[in-house]
Short mmCIF file of C-alpha atoms in Angstrom, two decimals:
data_model
loop_
_atom_site.label_atom_id
_atom_site.label_comp_id
_atom_site.label_asym_id
_atom_site.label_seq_id
_atom_site.Cartn_x
_atom_site.Cartn_y
_atom_site.Cartn_z
CA UNK M 1 102.27 76.57 78.74
CA UNK M 2 104.70 79.53 78.92
CA UNK M 3 103.09 81.73 81.39
CA UNK M 4 104.19 85.50 82.39
CA UNK M 5 106.83 85.95 85.14
CA UNK M 6 106.70 89.03 86.97
CA UNK M 7 109.99 91.31 86.39
CA UNK M 8 111.81 93.33 88.88
CA UNK M 9 111.62 97.00 89.24
CA UNK M 10 114.85 99.11 89.73
CA UNK M 11 113.61 101.85 92.23
CA UNK M 12 114.87 101.41 95.75
CA UNK M 13 111.30 101.73 97.00
CA UNK M 14 110.61 98.53 94.92
CA UNK M 15 112.71 96.54 97.21
CA UNK M 16 109.89 94.62 98.98
CA UNK M 17 108.19 94.08 95.55
CA UNK M 18 111.57 92.62 94.04
CA UNK M 19 111.94 90.33 96.95
CA UNK M 20 108.32 88.97 96.08
CA UNK M 21 109.23 88.33 92.67
CA UNK M 22 112.22 86.36 93.38
CA UNK M 23 110.45 84.24 95.99
CA UNK M 24 107.65 83.78 93.85
CA UNK M 25 109.89 82.34 90.80
CA UNK M 26 111.65 80.18 93.27
CA UNK M 27 108.29 78.87 94.33
CA UNK M 28 107.00 78.17 90.67
CA UNK M 29 110.40 76.59 89.93
CA UNK M 30 110.86 74.38 92.82
CA UNK M 31 114.64 74.90 92.52
CA UNK M 32 116.49 77.46 90.43
CA UNK M 33 120.00 79.01 90.39
CA UNK M 34 121.07 82.47 90.92
CA UNK M 35 122.22 83.00 87.39
CA UNK M 36 118.62 81.63 85.97
CA UNK M 37 117.01 84.14 88.40
CA UNK M 38 118.70 86.96 86.85
CA UNK M 39 117.76 85.85 83.37
CA UNK M 40 114.18 85.50 84.14
CA UNK M 41 113.52 88.60 86.51
CA UNK M 42 115.86 91.18 84.74
CA UNK M 43 117.43 92.28 87.76
CA UNK M 44 121.32 92.79 88.17
CA UNK M 45 123.47 89.91 89.52
CA UNK M 46 124.20 91.98 92.72
CA UNK M 47 120.71 92.70 93.45
CA UNK M 48 119.66 89.20 93.12
CA UNK M 49 122.69 87.96 95.14
CA UNK M 50 121.43 90.58 97.84
CA UNK M 51 117.89 89.36 97.88
CA UNK M 52 118.75 85.76 98.12
CA UNK M 53 121.23 86.50 100.87
CA UNK M 54 118.35 88.16 102.65
CA UNK M 55 115.78 85.44 101.91
CA UNK M 56 118.35 82.90 103.25
CA UNK M 57 119.17 84.97 106.25
CA UNK M 58 115.50 85.07 107.13
CA UNK M 59 115.05 81.29 106.46
CA UNK M 60 112.61 81.55 103.73
CA UNK M 61 114.91 79.83 101.42
CA UNK M 62 117.55 77.23 101.63
CA UNK M 63 120.54 76.87 98.97
CA UNK M 64 122.25 73.89 97.92
CA UNK M 65 124.74 72.64 95.36
CA UNK M 66 123.06 71.36 92.03
CA UNK M 67 124.19 67.81 91.16
CA UNK M 68 126.00 67.90 87.93
CA UNK M 69 127.67 64.90 86.53
CA UNK M 70 131.18 65.14 84.92
CA UNK M 71 131.43 68.72 85.39
CA UNK M 72 134.50 70.76 86.32
CA UNK M 73 134.85 73.04 89.12
CA UNK M 74 132.11 73.62 91.82
CA UNK M 75 128.42 73.11 90.54
CA UNK M 76 126.33 76.13 90.94
CA UNK M 77 123.95 76.95 93.80
CA UNK M 78 120.21 76.28 93.66
CA UNK M 79 117.66 77.84 95.90
CA UNK M 80 114.20 76.21 97.07
CA UNK M 81 111.67 77.36 99.41
CA UNK M 82 112.20 76.15 102.97
CA UNK M 83 109.16 74.25 103.92
CA UNK M 84 110.29 74.52 107.64
CA UNK M 85 110.24 78.52 107.44
CA UNK M 86 106.83 78.32 109.38
CA UNK M 87 103.25 77.69 108.48
CA UNK M 88 99.82 79.10 108.25
CA UNK M 89 96.40 78.00 109.60
CA UNK M 90 93.58 77.95 107.15
CA UNK M 91 89.91 77.91 108.57
CA UNK M 92 86.96 76.93 106.03
CA UNK M 93 83.52 77.85 107.44
CA UNK M 94 80.60 76.17 105.80
CA UNK M 95 76.97 76.17 107.20
CA UNK M 96 77.16 73.62 110.22
CA UNK M 97 80.97 73.14 110.56
CA UNK M 98 84.26 74.77 110.75
CA UNK M 99 87.53 72.87 109.34
CA UNK M 100 91.01 74.00 109.85
CA UNK M 101 94.76 72.77 108.79
CA UNK M 102 98.13 73.61 109.27
CA UNK M 103 99.77 74.26 106.01
CA UNK M 104 103.56 74.91 105.41
CA UNK M 105 105.12 77.14 102.69
CA UNK M 106 105.12 74.47 99.98
CA UNK M 107 101.46 73.67 100.52
CA UNK M 108 101.73 70.45 102.45
CA UNK M 109 98.98 69.79 105.12
CA UNK M 110 100.84 69.20 108.36
CA UNK M 111 97.65 68.94 110.54
CA UNK M 112 93.91 68.99 110.44
CA UNK M 113 90.88 69.30 112.64
CA UNK M 114 86.99 69.74 112.10
CA UNK M 115 84.10 70.81 114.50
CA UNK M 116 80.57 71.11 114.00
CA UNK M 117 79.19 74.35 114.82
CA UNK M 118 75.95 76.36 114.45
CA UNK M 119 77.14 78.95 112.19
CA UNK M 120 74.19 81.16 112.43
CA UNK M 121 75.67 82.37 115.84
CA UNK M 122 78.82 84.21 115.34
CA UNK M 123 79.82 83.97 119.15
CA UNK M 124 79.92 80.17 118.64
CA UNK M 125 81.85 80.27 115.66
CA UNK M 126 84.36 82.51 117.44
CA UNK M 127 84.84 79.88 120.13
CA UNK M 128 85.13 77.12 117.36
CA UNK M 129 87.78 78.99 115.64
CA UNK M 130 89.88 79.79 118.91
CA UNK M 131 89.47 75.95 119.55
CA UNK M 132 90.78 75.07 116.03
CA UNK M 133 93.69 77.29 116.15
CA UNK M 134 94.78 76.36 119.62
CA UNK M 135 94.70 72.64 118.41
CA UNK M 136 96.82 73.33 115.40
CA UNK M 137 99.25 75.77 117.17
CA UNK M 138 100.32 72.69 119.29
CA UNK M 139 101.16 70.66 116.35
CA UNK M 140 103.38 73.73 114.95
CA UNK M 141 106.99 73.52 115.23
CA UNK M 142 108.08 76.93 113.95
CA UNK M 143 106.61 80.16 113.23
CA UNK M 144 102.83 80.85 112.26
CA UNK M 145 102.52 83.37 109.82
CA UNK M 146 98.78 84.06 110.28
CA UNK M 147 95.17 82.76 109.83
CA UNK M 148 93.09 82.78 106.69
CA UNK M 149 89.31 82.25 106.93
CA UNK M 150 87.31 81.27 103.80
CA UNK M 151 83.63 81.38 103.82
CA UNK M 152 80.66 81.52 101.36
CA UNK M 153 79.80 84.92 100.03
CA UNK M 154 78.90 87.55 99.01
CA UNK M 155 80.45 89.15 102.05
CA UNK M 156 79.99 92.63 101.01
CA UNK M 157 76.60 93.62 102.14
CA UNK M 158 73.95 93.30 99.48
CA UNK M 159 70.27 92.38 99.46
CA UNK M 160 71.33 88.74 98.98
CA UNK M 161 74.43 88.61 101.52
CA UNK M 162 74.01 86.30 104.58
CA UNK M 163 70.58 85.00 103.19
CA UNK M 164 69.69 81.21 102.90
CA UNK M 165 71.09 78.08 104.07
CA UNK M 166 74.33 77.83 101.87
CA UNK M 167 75.82 80.94 103.41
CA UNK M 168 76.58 82.10 106.95
CA UNK M 169 72.97 83.06 107.67
CA UNK M 170 72.14 85.57 110.23
CA UNK M 171 75.67 87.14 110.04
CA UNK M 172 75.69 91.10 109.45
CA UNK M 173 79.32 91.99 109.43
CA UNK M 174 83.10 90.36 109.73
CA UNK M 175 83.93 91.91 113.11
CA UNK M 176 84.23 88.45 114.53
CA UNK M 177 87.21 88.27 112.88
CA UNK M 178 88.58 91.18 114.54
CA UNK M 179 87.68 89.05 117.73
CA UNK M 180 89.68 86.30 116.59
CA UNK M 181 92.65 88.32 116.05
CA UNK M 182 92.74 89.84 119.52
CA UNK M 183 91.93 86.37 120.98
CA UNK M 184 94.66 84.30 119.37
CA UNK M 185 97.18 87.27 118.90
CA UNK M 186 97.92 86.33 115.25
CA UNK M 187 97.11 88.20 111.76
CA UNK M 188 93.53 87.28 110.38
CA UNK M 189 92.74 87.31 106.52
CA UNK M 190 89.62 86.61 105.24
CA UNK M 191 88.07 85.73 101.87
CA UNK M 192 85.05 84.63 99.99
CA UNK M 193 85.75 80.71 99.74
CA UNK M 194 85.73 80.77 95.73
CA UNK M 195 88.60 83.42 95.80
CA UNK M 196 90.75 81.57 98.62
CA UNK M 197 90.21 78.43 96.29
CA UNK M 198 91.42 80.29 93.36
CA UNK M 199 94.59 81.58 95.40
CA UNK M 200 95.37 77.89 96.38
CA UNK M 201 95.01 76.50 92.83
CA UNK M 202 97.39 79.68 91.96
CA UNK M 203 100.15 78.95 94.47
CA UNK M 204 99.91 75.26 95.06
CA UNK M 205 97.41 73.36 92.40
CA UNK M 206 96.27 73.17 89.01
CA UNK M 207 97.04 76.97 88.06
CA UNK M 208 100.49 77.13 89.19
CA UNK M 209 101.56 77.54 85.33
CA UNK M 210 98.44 79.60 84.63
CA UNK M 211 97.75 83.48 84.74
CA UNK M 212 94.18 83.36 83.45
CA UNK M 213 91.26 80.83 84.62
CA UNK M 214 87.85 80.48 86.14
CA UNK M 215 87.56 78.86 89.49
CA UNK M 216 84.36 77.25 90.28
CA UNK M 217 83.81 76.60 93.97
CA UNK M 218 81.28 73.46 94.40
CA UNK M 219 80.16 73.17 98.15
CA UNK M 220 77.19 73.66 100.14
CA UNK M 221 76.46 76.37 97.68
CA UNK M 222 78.25 77.40 94.34
CA UNK M 223 80.59 80.24 93.73
CA UNK M 224 83.07 81.34 91.26
CA UNK M 225 86.07 83.60 90.72
CA UNK M 226 87.57 84.81 87.47
CA UNK M 227 91.35 85.21 87.76
CA UNK M 228 92.97 87.64 85.20
CA UNK M 229 96.89 87.96 85.27
CA UNK M 230 96.68 86.03 88.77
CA UNK M 231 94.28 88.73 90.23
CA UNK M 232 90.81 88.09 90.95
CA UNK M 233 88.21 90.40 89.03
CA UNK M 234 86.41 91.81 91.81
CA UNK M 235 83.62 93.99 90.00
CA UNK M 236 82.26 97.31 91.00
CA UNK M 237 81.63 96.19 94.82
CA UNK M 238 83.70 93.19 95.32
CA UNK M 239 80.73 90.62 94.26
CA UNK M 240 81.92 89.57 90.92
CA UNK M 241 81.12 86.15 89.35
CA UNK M 242 78.76 84.98 91.91
CA UNK M 243 77.57 82.42 89.78
CA UNK M 244 75.37 80.77 92.32
CA UNK M 245 72.67 83.28 91.70
CA UNK M 246 72.67 83.17 87.90
CA UNK M 247 69.14 82.25 86.71
CA UNK M 248 69.32 79.34 84.57
CA UNK M 249 65.82 77.73 84.79
CA UNK M 250 62.91 80.08 83.84
CA UNK M 251 60.19 79.83 86.54
CA UNK M 252 62.26 77.00 88.24
CA UNK M 253 62.98 76.19 91.92
CA UNK M 254 62.48 79.33 94.24
CA UNK M 255 65.81 80.47 95.52
CA UNK M 256 66.46 82.00 98.92
CA UNK M 257 67.75 85.31 97.10
CA UNK M 258 64.25 85.90 96.04
CA UNK M 259 64.75 84.74 92.28
CA UNK M 260 63.83 81.38 90.89
CA UNK M 261 65.81 79.09 89.00
CA UNK M 262 69.26 79.86 90.42
CA UNK M 263 72.14 77.91 89.43
CA UNK M 264 72.80 76.94 93.05
CA UNK M 265 69.40 75.54 93.37
CA UNK M 266 70.63 72.49 91.11
CA UNK M 267 74.44 72.30 91.46
CA UNK M 268 75.35 72.42 95.11
CA UNK M 269 75.58 69.77 97.97
CA UNK M 270 72.84 71.73 99.55
CA UNK M 271 70.52 71.11 96.57
CA UNK M 272 71.51 67.23 96.70
CA UNK M 273 70.65 66.96 100.24
CA UNK M 274 67.18 68.42 99.79
CA UNK M 275 66.64 65.95 96.90
CA UNK M 276 67.55 63.25 98.87
CA UNK M 277 65.65 64.61 102.16
CA UNK M 278 68.70 64.39 104.51
CA UNK M 279 70.62 67.13 106.78
CA UNK M 280 73.16 69.08 104.83
CA UNK M 281 75.77 67.79 107.44
CA UNK M 282 75.08 64.21 106.17
CA UNK M 283 75.86 64.66 102.65
CA UNK M 284 79.87 64.15 102.92
CA UNK M 285 79.37 60.79 104.22
CA UNK M 286 77.30 59.33 101.32
CA UNK M 287 78.97 56.33 99.68
CA UNK M 288 78.89 58.25 96.20
CA UNK M 289 81.45 55.80 94.88
CA UNK M 290 79.05 52.95 95.53
CA UNK M 291 75.80 54.79 94.48
CA UNK M 292 77.01 55.83 91.01
CA UNK M 293 76.99 52.37 89.99
CA UNK M 294 73.90 51.32 91.99
CA UNK M 295 70.61 52.02 89.69
CA UNK M 296 68.45 51.41 92.79
CA UNK M 297 69.29 54.94 94.06
CA UNK M 298 66.88 56.49 91.87
CA UNK M 299 66.65 59.85 93.75
CA UNK M 300 70.54 60.20 93.49
CA UNK M 301 70.66 59.59 89.66
CA UNK M 302 67.84 61.73 89.20
CA UNK M 303 69.61 64.79 90.89
CA UNK M 304 72.96 63.96 89.01
CA UNK M 305 71.14 64.05 85.63
CA UNK M 306 69.65 67.43 86.45
CA UNK M 307 72.91 68.97 88.15
CA UNK M 308 74.82 67.72 85.14
CA UNK M 309 72.57 69.35 82.69
CA UNK M 310 72.55 72.51 84.81
CA UNK M 311 76.39 72.27 84.94
CA UNK M 312 76.84 72.08 81.25
CA UNK M 313 74.70 75.26 81.12
CA UNK M 314 76.96 76.97 83.29
CA UNK M 315 80.33 76.11 81.59
CA UNK M 316 78.65 77.34 78.51
CA UNK M 317 77.63 80.64 80.12
CA UNK M 318 81.46 81.11 81.75
CA UNK M 319 83.20 80.19 78.68
CA UNK M 320 81.14 82.49 76.29
CA UNK M 321 80.97 85.38 78.54
CA UNK M 322 84.71 85.48 80.08
CA UNK M 323 86.57 83.15 77.66
CA UNK M 324 89.01 81.75 80.38
CA UNK M 325 91.63 79.55 79.53
CA UNK M 326 90.29 76.70 81.62
CA UNK M 327 87.73 76.00 84.33
CA UNK M 328 88.90 74.59 87.54
CA UNK M 329 86.41 72.92 89.54
CA UNK M 330 87.31 72.68 93.22
CA UNK M 331 85.56 73.14 96.59
CA UNK M 332 84.24 70.63 99.56
CA UNK M 333 82.12 68.52 97.16
CA UNK M 334 83.96 64.83 96.90
CA UNK M 335 85.80 64.46 93.83
CA UNK M 336 84.21 61.43 93.06
CA UNK M 337 80.80 63.15 92.87
CA UNK M 338 82.08 66.00 90.64
CA UNK M 339 83.90 63.78 88.21
CA UNK M 340 80.57 61.82 87.93
CA UNK M 341 78.86 65.11 87.09
CA UNK M 342 81.41 66.41 84.55
CA UNK M 343 81.23 62.97 82.70
CA UNK M 344 77.29 63.20 82.68
CA UNK M 345 77.89 66.82 81.40
CA UNK M 346 79.60 65.61 78.38
CA UNK M 347 79.48 66.81 75.28
CA UNK M 348 79.89 70.04 76.47
CA UNK M 349 77.71 73.08 74.59
CA UNK M 350 79.64 74.56 71.82
CA UNK M 351 81.36 77.82 72.93
CA UNK M 352 84.09 80.05 72.12
CA UNK M 353 86.46 77.70 74.07
CA UNK M 354 85.40 74.80 71.90
CA UNK M 355 87.50 73.47 68.79
CA UNK M 356 90.52 75.54 69.51
CA UNK M 357 93.75 74.06 68.35
CA UNK M 358 95.99 73.62 71.27
CA UNK M 359 93.50 75.30 73.39
CA UNK M 360 94.05 72.63 76.29
CA UNK M 361 91.47 71.24 78.69
CA UNK M 362 88.06 73.13 78.99
CA UNK M 363 87.45 71.75 82.53
CA UNK M 364 90.03 70.58 85.06
CA UNK M 365 89.38 68.95 88.47
CA UNK M 366 91.52 70.33 91.64
CA UNK M 367 93.75 67.76 92.72
CA UNK M 368 93.03 69.11 96.31
CA UNK M 369 89.40 68.88 95.56
CA UNK M 370 87.75 68.31 99.20
CA UNK M 371 90.75 70.31 101.03
CA UNK M 372 90.67 73.17 98.49
CA UNK M 373 88.81 75.32 100.83
CA UNK M 374 91.16 74.77 103.86
CA UNK M 375 94.29 75.11 101.64
CA UNK M 376 92.90 78.28 99.85
CA UNK M 377 92.26 79.74 103.46
CA UNK M 378 95.77 78.89 104.59
CA UNK M 379 97.06 80.50 101.51
CA UNK M 380 95.72 83.96 102.46
CA UNK M 381 98.45 84.83 104.90
CA UNK M 382 101.16 83.20 102.55
CA UNK M 383 99.85 84.99 99.44
CA UNK M 384 101.05 88.32 100.77
CA UNK M 385 104.52 86.91 100.95
CA UNK M 386 104.72 84.61 97.89
CA UNK M 387 103.31 86.54 95.25
CA UNK M 388 104.39 89.71 93.69
CA UNK M 389 101.03 91.19 92.82
CA UNK M 390 100.23 94.22 94.34
CA UNK M 391 96.49 93.79 94.06
CA UNK M 392 96.23 90.96 96.56
CA UNK M 393 93.09 88.98 96.34
CA UNK M 394 92.22 88.87 99.91
CA UNK M 395 90.67 91.27 102.50
CA UNK M 396 93.66 91.96 104.99
CA UNK M 397 92.78 92.28 108.62
CA UNK M 398 96.33 92.50 110.37
CA UNK M 399 97.20 94.80 112.98
CA UNK M 400 100.35 95.66 111.24
CA UNK M 401 102.16 94.70 108.24
CA UNK M 402 104.28 91.83 109.42
CA UNK M 403 105.06 90.62 106.27
CA UNK M 404 106.08 93.95 104.80
CA UNK M 405 108.51 94.09 107.57
CA UNK M 406 110.15 90.98 106.83
CA UNK M 407 110.35 91.33 102.93
CA UNK M 408 110.85 95.00 103.24
CA UNK M 409 112.59 96.94 105.89
CA UNK M 410 114.56 94.08 107.35
CA UNK M 411 116.03 93.30 103.97
CA UNK M 412 116.91 96.99 103.28
CA UNK M 413 118.56 97.20 106.63
CA UNK M 414 121.38 95.23 104.77
CA UNK M 415 121.69 98.33 102.28
CA UNK M 416 122.17 97.55 98.66
CA UNK M 417 119.96 98.35 95.61
CA UNK M 418 117.19 95.82 95.24
#
């Protein structure tokens, strides 16, 4: 698939943007020569030379000679992202637990840790996050660019925000993240988990070559994000595509939002835990691979049959309403379980996506599945640096624009038009 590549801008004030364009292209390609960069981003050779020199001096990229057999003269230089140019910390909050990972600039998970915590108490959550950051800092060998926090939404105050067992029940605002920033002295970003997951797929996952797709976040609850031109559609108040609370069963199971028959009441790990009469925290420990082939697990199979039917409905709704190129399913749900539900959901309902010649897969599963929340969170501090989109997807709670200094003022100090 040919994707849209961001082009550079000629104004001097666009220097930081142009550096992001070049850095994003290097990330996408894995390795690329200076001439190839010039051809793609449509900036002058001198401008690209200045940018790559700046990025190399900062340590964000490394240069090496291409291996070309039977060629005369020196082979061209190619650039790659420097995986050792620092890392970020991603924290994923789900009801009852906080997970974290140290992730480098190419999306490798370097270290991870997890604690159980009463997420209804923001003070305990703060203490848990400080503990996680401290543990991961000891594993870091270089710079830490910041902390990203992913959590179930909606986060903008509404009549259904922070209500129910699949969200951070009892919270009223995000001030605890300011406290985290002050406690660890690092920039802190936060986002709804589905937006963070979509970012992770865009930078390091199944959507690296996609500009438009829908991301479905399957965890304790169910969320979604529509990505258009690599930016999330946010809606009037930042709460768009909250698919978990779409009513799909008339007069169905009562939902904690006050409605009945909401999608999340049938397709979520919380609904599975309810069906099995177990605590939410135990659902990740279930032997799903064994149970799928064990007919004696009647409660599990009954839930799977109903969840697959509702998942089929959700896919039809998303496709007919939004016409995404594909639907990528990620989140904390075990991949083997998601694969089983997708299999049971076949054949999919007829929709505007069905039957298209060369239309590609209607559903893709994240290759990071159970890590997608953490990876998506870790992407939040990096996205501002690695992606050229001005309309970034995450809320920014930095005390100062550290990335802008690196990619803007510091590079501009070299002189030259970028």
